[in-house]
JSON list of C-alpha atoms in Angstrom, two decimals:
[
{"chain": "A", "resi": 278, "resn": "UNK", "atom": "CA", "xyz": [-54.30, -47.25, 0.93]},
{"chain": "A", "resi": 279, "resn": "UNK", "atom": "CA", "xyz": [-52.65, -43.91, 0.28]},
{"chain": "A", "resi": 280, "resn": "UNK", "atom": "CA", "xyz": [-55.45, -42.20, 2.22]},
{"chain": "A", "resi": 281, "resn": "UNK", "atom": "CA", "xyz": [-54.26, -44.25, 5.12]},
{"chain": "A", "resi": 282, "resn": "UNK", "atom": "CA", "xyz": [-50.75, -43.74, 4.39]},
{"chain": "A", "resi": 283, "resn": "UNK", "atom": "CA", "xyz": [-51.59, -39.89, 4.47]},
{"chain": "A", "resi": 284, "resn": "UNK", "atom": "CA", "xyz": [-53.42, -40.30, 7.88]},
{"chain": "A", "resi": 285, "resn": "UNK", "atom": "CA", "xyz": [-50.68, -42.32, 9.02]},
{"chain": "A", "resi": 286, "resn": "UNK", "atom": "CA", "xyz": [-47.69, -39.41, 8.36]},
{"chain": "A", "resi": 287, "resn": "UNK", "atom": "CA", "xyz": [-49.79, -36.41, 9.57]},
{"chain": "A", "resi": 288, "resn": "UNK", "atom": "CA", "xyz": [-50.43, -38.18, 13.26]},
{"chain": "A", "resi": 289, "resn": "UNK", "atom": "CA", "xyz": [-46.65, -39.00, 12.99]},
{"chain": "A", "resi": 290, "resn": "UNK", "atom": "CA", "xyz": [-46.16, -35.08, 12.33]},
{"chain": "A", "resi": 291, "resn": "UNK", "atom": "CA", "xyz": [-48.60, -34.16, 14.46]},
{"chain": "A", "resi": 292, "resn": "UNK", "atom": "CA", "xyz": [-47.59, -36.27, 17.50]},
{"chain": "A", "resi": 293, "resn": "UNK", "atom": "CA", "xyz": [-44.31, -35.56, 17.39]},
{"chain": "A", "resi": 294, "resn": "UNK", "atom": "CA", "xyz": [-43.99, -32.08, 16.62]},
{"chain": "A", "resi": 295, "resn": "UNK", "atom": "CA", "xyz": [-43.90, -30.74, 20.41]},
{"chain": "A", "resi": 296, "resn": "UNK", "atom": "CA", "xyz": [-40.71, -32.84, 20.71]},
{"chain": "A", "resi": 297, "resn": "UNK", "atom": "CA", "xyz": [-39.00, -30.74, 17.60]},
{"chain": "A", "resi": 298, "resn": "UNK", "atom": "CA", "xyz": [-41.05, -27.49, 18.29]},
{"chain": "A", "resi": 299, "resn": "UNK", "atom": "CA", "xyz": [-38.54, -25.89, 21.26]},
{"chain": "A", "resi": 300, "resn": "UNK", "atom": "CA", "xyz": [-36.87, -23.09, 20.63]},
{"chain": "A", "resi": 301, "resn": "UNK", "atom": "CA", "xyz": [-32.87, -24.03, 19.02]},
{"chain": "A", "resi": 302, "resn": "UNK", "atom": "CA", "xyz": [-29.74, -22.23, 18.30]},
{"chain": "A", "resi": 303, "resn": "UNK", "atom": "CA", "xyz": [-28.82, -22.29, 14.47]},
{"chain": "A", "resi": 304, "resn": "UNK", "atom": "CA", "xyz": [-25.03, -23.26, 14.85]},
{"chain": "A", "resi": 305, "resn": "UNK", "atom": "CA", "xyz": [-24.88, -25.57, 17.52]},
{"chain": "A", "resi": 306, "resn": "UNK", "atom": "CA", "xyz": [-21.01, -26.04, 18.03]},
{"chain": "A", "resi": 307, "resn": "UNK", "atom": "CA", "xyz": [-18.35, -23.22, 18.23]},
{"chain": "A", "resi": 308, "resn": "UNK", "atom": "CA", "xyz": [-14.31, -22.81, 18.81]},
{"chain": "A", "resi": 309, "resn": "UNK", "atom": "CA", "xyz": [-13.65, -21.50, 22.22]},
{"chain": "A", "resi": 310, "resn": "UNK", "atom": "CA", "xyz": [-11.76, -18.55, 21.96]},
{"chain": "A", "resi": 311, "resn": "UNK", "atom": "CA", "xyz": [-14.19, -17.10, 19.08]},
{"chain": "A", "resi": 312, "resn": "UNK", "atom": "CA", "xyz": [-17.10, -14.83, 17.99]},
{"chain": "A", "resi": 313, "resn": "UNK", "atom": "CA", "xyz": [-19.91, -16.30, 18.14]},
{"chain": "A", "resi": 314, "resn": "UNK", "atom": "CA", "xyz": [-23.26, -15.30, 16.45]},
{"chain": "A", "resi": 315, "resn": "UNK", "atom": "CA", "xyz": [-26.21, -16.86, 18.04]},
{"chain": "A", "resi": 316, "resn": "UNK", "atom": "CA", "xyz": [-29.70, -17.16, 15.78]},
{"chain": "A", "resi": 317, "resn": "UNK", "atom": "CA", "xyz": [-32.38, -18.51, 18.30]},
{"chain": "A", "resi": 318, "resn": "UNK", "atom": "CA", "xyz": [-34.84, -19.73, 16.12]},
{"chain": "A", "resi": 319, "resn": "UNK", "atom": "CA", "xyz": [-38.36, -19.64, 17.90]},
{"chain": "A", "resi": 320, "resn": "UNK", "atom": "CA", "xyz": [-40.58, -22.08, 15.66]},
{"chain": "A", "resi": 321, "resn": "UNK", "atom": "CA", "xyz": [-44.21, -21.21, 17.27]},
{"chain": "A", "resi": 322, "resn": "UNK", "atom": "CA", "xyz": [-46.04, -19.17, 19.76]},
{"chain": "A", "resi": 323, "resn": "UNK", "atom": "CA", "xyz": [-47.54, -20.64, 23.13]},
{"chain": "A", "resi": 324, "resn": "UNK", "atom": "CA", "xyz": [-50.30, -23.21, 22.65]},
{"chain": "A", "resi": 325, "resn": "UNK", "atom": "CA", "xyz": [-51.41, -20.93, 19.44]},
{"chain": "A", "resi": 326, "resn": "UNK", "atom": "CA", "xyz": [-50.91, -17.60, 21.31]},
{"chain": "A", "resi": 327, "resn": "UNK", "atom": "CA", "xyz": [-48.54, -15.46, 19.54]},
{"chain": "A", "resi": 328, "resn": "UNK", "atom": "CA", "xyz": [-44.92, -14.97, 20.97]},
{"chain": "A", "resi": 329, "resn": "UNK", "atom": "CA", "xyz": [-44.40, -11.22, 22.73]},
{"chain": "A", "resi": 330, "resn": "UNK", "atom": "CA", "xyz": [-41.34, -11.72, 24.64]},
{"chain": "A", "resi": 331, "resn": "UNK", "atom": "CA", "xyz": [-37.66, -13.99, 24.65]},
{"chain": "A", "resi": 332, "resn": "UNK", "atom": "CA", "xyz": [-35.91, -13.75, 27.45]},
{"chain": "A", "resi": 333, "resn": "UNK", "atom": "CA", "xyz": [-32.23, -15.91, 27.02]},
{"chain": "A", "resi": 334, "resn": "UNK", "atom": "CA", "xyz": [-30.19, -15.97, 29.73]},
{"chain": "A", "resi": 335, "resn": "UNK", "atom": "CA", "xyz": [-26.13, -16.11, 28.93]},
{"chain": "A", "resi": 336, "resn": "UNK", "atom": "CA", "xyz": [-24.22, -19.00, 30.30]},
{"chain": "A", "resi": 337, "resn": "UNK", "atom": "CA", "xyz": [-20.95, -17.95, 31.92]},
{"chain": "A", "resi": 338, "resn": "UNK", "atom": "CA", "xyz": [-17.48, -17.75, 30.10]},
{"chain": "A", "resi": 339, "resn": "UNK", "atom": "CA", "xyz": [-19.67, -15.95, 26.78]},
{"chain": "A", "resi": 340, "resn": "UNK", "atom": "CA", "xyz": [-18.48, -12.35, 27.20]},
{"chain": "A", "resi": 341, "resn": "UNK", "atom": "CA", "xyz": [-18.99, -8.92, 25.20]},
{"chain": "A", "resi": 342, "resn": "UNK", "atom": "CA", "xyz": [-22.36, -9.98, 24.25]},
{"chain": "A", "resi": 343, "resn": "UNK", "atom": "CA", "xyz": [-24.33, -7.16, 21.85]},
{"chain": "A", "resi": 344, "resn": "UNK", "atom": "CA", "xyz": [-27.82, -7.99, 20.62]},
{"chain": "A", "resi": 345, "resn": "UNK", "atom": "CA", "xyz": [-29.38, -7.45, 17.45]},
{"chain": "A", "resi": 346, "resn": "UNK", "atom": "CA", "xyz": [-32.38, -4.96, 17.74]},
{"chain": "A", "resi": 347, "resn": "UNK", "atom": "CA", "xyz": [-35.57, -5.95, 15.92]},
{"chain": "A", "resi": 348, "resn": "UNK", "atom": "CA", "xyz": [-38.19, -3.64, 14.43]},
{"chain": "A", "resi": 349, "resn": "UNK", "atom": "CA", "xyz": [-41.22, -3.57, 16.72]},
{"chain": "A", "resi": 350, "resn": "UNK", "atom": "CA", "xyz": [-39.63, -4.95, 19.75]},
{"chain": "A", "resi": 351, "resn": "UNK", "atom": "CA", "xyz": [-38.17, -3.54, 22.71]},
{"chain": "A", "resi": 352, "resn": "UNK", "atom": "CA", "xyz": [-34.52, -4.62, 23.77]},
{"chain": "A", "resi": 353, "resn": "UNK", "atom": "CA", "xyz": [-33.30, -4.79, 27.21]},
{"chain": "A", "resi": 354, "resn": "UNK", "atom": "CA", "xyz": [-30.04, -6.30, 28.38]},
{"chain": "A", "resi": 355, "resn": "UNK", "atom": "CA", "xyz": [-29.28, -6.78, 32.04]},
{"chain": "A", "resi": 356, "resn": "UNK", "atom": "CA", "xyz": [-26.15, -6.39, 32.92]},
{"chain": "A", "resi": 357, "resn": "UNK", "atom": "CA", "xyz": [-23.98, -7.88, 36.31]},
{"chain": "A", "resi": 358, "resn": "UNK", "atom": "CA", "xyz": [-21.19, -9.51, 36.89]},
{"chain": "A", "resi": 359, "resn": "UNK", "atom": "CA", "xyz": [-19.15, -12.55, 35.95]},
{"chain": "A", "resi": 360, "resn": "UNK", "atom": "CA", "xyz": [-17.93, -15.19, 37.75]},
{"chain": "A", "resi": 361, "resn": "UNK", "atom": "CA", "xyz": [-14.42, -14.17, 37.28]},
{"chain": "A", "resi": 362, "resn": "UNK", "atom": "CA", "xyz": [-11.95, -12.38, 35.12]},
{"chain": "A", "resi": 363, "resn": "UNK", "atom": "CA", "xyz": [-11.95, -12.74, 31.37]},
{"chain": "A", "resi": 364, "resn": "UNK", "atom": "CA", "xyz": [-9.52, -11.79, 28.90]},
{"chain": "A", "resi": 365, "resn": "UNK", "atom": "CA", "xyz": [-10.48, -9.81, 25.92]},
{"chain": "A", "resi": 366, "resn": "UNK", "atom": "CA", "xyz": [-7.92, -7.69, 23.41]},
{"chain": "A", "resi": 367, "resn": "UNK", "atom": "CA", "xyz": [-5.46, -8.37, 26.13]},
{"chain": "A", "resi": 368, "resn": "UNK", "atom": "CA", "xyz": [-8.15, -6.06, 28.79]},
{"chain": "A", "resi": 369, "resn": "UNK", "atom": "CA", "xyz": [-9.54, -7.69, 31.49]},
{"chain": "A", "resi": 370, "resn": "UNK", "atom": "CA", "xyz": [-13.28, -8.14, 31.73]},
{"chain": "A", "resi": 371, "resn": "UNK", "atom": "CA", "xyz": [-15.21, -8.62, 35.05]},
{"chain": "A", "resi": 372, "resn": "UNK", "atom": "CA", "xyz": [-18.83, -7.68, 33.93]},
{"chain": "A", "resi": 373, "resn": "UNK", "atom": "CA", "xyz": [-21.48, -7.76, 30.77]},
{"chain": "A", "resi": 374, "resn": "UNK", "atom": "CA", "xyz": [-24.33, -8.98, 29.34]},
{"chain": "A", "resi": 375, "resn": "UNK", "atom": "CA", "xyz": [-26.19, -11.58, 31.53]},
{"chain": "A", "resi": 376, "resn": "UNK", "atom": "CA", "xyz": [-29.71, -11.71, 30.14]},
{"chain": "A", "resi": 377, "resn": "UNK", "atom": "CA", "xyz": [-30.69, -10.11, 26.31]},
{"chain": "A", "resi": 378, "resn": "UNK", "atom": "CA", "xyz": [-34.80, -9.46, 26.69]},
{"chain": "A", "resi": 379, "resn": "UNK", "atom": "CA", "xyz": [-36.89, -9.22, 23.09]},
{"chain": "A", "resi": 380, "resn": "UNK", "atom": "CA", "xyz": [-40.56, -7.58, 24.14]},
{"chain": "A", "resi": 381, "resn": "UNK", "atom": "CA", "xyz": [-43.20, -5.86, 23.34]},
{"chain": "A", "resi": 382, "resn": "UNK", "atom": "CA", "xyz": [-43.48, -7.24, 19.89]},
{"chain": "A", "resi": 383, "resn": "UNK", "atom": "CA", "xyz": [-46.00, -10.17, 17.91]},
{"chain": "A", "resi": 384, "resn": "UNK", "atom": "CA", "xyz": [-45.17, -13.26, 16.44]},
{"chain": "A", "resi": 385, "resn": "UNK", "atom": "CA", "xyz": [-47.83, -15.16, 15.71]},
{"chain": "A", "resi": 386, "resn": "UNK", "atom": "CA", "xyz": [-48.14, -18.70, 16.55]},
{"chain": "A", "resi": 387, "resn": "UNK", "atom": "CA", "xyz": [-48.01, -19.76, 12.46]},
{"chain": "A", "resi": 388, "resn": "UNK", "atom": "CA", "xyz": [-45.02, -17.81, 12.01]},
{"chain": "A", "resi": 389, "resn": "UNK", "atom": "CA", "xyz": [-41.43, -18.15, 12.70]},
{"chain": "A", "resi": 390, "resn": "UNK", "atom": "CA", "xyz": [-38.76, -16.04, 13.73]},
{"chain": "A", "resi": 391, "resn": "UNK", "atom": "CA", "xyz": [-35.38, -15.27, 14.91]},
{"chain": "A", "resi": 392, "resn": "UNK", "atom": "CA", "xyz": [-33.16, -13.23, 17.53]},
{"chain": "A", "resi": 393, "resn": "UNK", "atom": "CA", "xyz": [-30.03, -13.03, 17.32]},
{"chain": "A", "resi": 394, "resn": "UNK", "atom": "CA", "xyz": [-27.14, -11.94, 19.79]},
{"chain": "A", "resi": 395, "resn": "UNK", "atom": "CA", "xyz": [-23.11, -11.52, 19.01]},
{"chain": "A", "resi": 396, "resn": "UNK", "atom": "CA", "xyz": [-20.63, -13.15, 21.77]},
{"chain": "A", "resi": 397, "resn": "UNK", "atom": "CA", "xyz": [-17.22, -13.84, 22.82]},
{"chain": "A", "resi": 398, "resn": "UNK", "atom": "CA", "xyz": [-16.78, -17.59, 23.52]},
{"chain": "A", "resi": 399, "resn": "UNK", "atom": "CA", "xyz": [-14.05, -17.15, 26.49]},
{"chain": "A", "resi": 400, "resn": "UNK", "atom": "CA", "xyz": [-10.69, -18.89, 25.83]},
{"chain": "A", "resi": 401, "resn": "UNK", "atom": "CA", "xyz": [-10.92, -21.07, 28.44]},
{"chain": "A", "resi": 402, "resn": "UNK", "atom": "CA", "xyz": [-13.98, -22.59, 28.42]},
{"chain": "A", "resi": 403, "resn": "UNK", "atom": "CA", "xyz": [-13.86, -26.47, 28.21]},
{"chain": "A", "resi": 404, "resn": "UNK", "atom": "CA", "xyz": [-13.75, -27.78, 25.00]},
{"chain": "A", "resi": 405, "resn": "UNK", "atom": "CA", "xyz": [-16.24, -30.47, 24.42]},
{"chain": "A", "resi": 406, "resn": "UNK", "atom": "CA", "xyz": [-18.85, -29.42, 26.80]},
{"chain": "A", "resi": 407, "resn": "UNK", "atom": "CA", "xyz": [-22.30, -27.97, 26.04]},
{"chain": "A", "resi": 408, "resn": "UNK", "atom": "CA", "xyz": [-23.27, -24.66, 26.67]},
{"chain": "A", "resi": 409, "resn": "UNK", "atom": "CA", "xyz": [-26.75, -23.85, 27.56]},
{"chain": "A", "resi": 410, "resn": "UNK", "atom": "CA", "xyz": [-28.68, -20.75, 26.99]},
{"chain": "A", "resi": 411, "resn": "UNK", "atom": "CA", "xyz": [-32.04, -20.77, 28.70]},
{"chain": "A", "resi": 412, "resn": "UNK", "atom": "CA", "xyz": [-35.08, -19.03, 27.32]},
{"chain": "A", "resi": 413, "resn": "UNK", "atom": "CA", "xyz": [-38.51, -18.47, 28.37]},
{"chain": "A", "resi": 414, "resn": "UNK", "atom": "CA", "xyz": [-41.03, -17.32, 25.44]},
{"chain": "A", "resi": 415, "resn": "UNK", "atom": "CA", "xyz": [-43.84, -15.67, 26.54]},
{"chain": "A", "resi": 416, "resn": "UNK", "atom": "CA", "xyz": [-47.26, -15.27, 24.74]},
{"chain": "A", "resi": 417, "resn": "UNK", "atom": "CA", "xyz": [-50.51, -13.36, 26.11]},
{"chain": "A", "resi": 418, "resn": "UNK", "atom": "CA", "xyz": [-50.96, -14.61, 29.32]},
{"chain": "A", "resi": 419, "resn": "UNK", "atom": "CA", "xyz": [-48.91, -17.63, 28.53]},
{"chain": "A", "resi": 420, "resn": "UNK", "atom": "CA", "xyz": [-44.95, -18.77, 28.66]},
{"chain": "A", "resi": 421, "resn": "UNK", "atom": "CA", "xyz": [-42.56, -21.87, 27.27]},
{"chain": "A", "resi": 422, "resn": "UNK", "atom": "CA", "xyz": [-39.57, -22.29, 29.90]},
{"chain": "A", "resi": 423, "resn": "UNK", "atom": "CA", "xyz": [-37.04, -23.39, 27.55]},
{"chain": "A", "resi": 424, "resn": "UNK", "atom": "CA", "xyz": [-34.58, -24.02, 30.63]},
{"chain": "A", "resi": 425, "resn": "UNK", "atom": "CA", "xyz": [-33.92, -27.71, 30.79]},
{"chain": "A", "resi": 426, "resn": "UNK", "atom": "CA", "xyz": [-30.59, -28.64, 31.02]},
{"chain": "A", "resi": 427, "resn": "UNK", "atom": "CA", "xyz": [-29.59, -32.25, 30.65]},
{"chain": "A", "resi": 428, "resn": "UNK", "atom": "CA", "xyz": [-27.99, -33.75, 33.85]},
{"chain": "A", "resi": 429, "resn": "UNK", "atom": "CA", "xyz": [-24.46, -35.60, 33.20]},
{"chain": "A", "resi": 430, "resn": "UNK", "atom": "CA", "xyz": [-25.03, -38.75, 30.96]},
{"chain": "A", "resi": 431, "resn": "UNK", "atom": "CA", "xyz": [-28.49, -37.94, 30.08]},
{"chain": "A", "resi": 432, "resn": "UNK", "atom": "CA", "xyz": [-29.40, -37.37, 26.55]},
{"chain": "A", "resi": 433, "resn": "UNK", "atom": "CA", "xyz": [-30.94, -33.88, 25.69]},
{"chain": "A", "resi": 434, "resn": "UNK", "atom": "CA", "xyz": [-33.61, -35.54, 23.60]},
{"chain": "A", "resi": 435, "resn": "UNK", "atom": "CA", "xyz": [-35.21, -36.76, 26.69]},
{"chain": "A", "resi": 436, "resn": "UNK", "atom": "CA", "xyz": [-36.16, -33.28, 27.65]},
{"chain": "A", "resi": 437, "resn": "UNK", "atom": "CA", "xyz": [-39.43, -31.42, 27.12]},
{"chain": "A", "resi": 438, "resn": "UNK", "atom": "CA", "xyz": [-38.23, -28.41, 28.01]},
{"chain": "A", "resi": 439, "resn": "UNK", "atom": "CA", "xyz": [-34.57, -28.45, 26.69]},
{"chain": "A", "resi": 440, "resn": "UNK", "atom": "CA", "xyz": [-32.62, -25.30, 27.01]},
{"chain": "A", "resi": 441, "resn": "UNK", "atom": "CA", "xyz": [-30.77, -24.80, 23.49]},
{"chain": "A", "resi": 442, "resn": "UNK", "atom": "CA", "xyz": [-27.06, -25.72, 23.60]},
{"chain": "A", "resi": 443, "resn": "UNK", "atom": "CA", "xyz": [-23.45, -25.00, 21.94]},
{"chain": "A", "resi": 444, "resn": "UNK", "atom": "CA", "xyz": [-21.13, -27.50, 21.75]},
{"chain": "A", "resi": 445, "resn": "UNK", "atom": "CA", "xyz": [-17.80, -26.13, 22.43]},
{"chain": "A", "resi": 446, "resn": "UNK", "atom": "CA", "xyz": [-14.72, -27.26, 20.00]},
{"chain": "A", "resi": 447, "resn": "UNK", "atom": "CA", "xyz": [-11.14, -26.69, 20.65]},
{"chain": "A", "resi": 448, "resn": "UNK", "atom": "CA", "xyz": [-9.61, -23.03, 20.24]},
{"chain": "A", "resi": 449, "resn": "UNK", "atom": "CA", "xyz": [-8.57, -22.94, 15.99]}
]
């Protein structure tokens, strides 16, 4: 019997594991109006190939972005312009960070790691909505798109693909 048990709980791990394997933000909820430190947490590689580039793209209204730089990989942020005017130490802000790209590195598909970016969570953004941050992980010849973004009603846990999301609370 507890052989069977056994059996039974790793094809309940192993069958279900693709639905909890997607790449996730640490802190999923944040005060408009704040800093926000993002930790994407990437949990595998790409069908066992090893992980050598995240691309996350960065939603609209999060402003004065600044990576974190990690040994072995190359950092690129594209740059372009916003949507509209922020304000930011009482300057106004028009342009920044639009994509952060890790490359060039290794993670193996048995390890896990994290990249992290800083961020300005505009003052008026919406309180109560979800902020998405697409990625696309990329492996050797291979790539996750991370970019699904639930539609209005729709539960994120439906997704296959879901893009990870901050919930936005009111301004502190």
């Amino acid at each position: 019997m507890n052989s069977y048990l056994l059996s039974a709980g790793a094809f309940f791990a192993l069958g279900t594991s693709a639905a909890f394997a997607h790449v996730t933000l640490e802190t999923q909820e944040a005060a408009v109006g704040s800093t926000y430190k993002a930790v994407l947490r990437v949990p595998h590689g790409c069908e066992g190939k090893a992980t050598t580039a995240v691309r996350v793209q960065i939603p609209e209204g999060v402003i004065s972005v600044k990576p974190m730089p990690k040994p072995g990989w190359t950092l690129q942020v594209k740059k372009g312009r916003y949507e509209k005017s922020y304000q930011l130490h009482g300057q106004a802000v028009t342009s920044g960070a639009r994509e952060v790209d890790w490359s060039g590195g290794s993670l193996p598909d048995e390890f896990y790691d994290e990249f992290v970016f800083r961020g300005t969570l505009a003052a008026d953004l919406p309180a109560g909505q979800t902020l998405y941050f697409p990625v696309v992980q990329e492996c050797d010849g291979a790539a996750e798109r991370w970019i699904e973004i639930p539609a209005a009603g729709q539960d994120q846990d439906a997704l296959e693909y879901p893009a990870p999301g901050l919930k936005l609370l009111p301004k502190k």
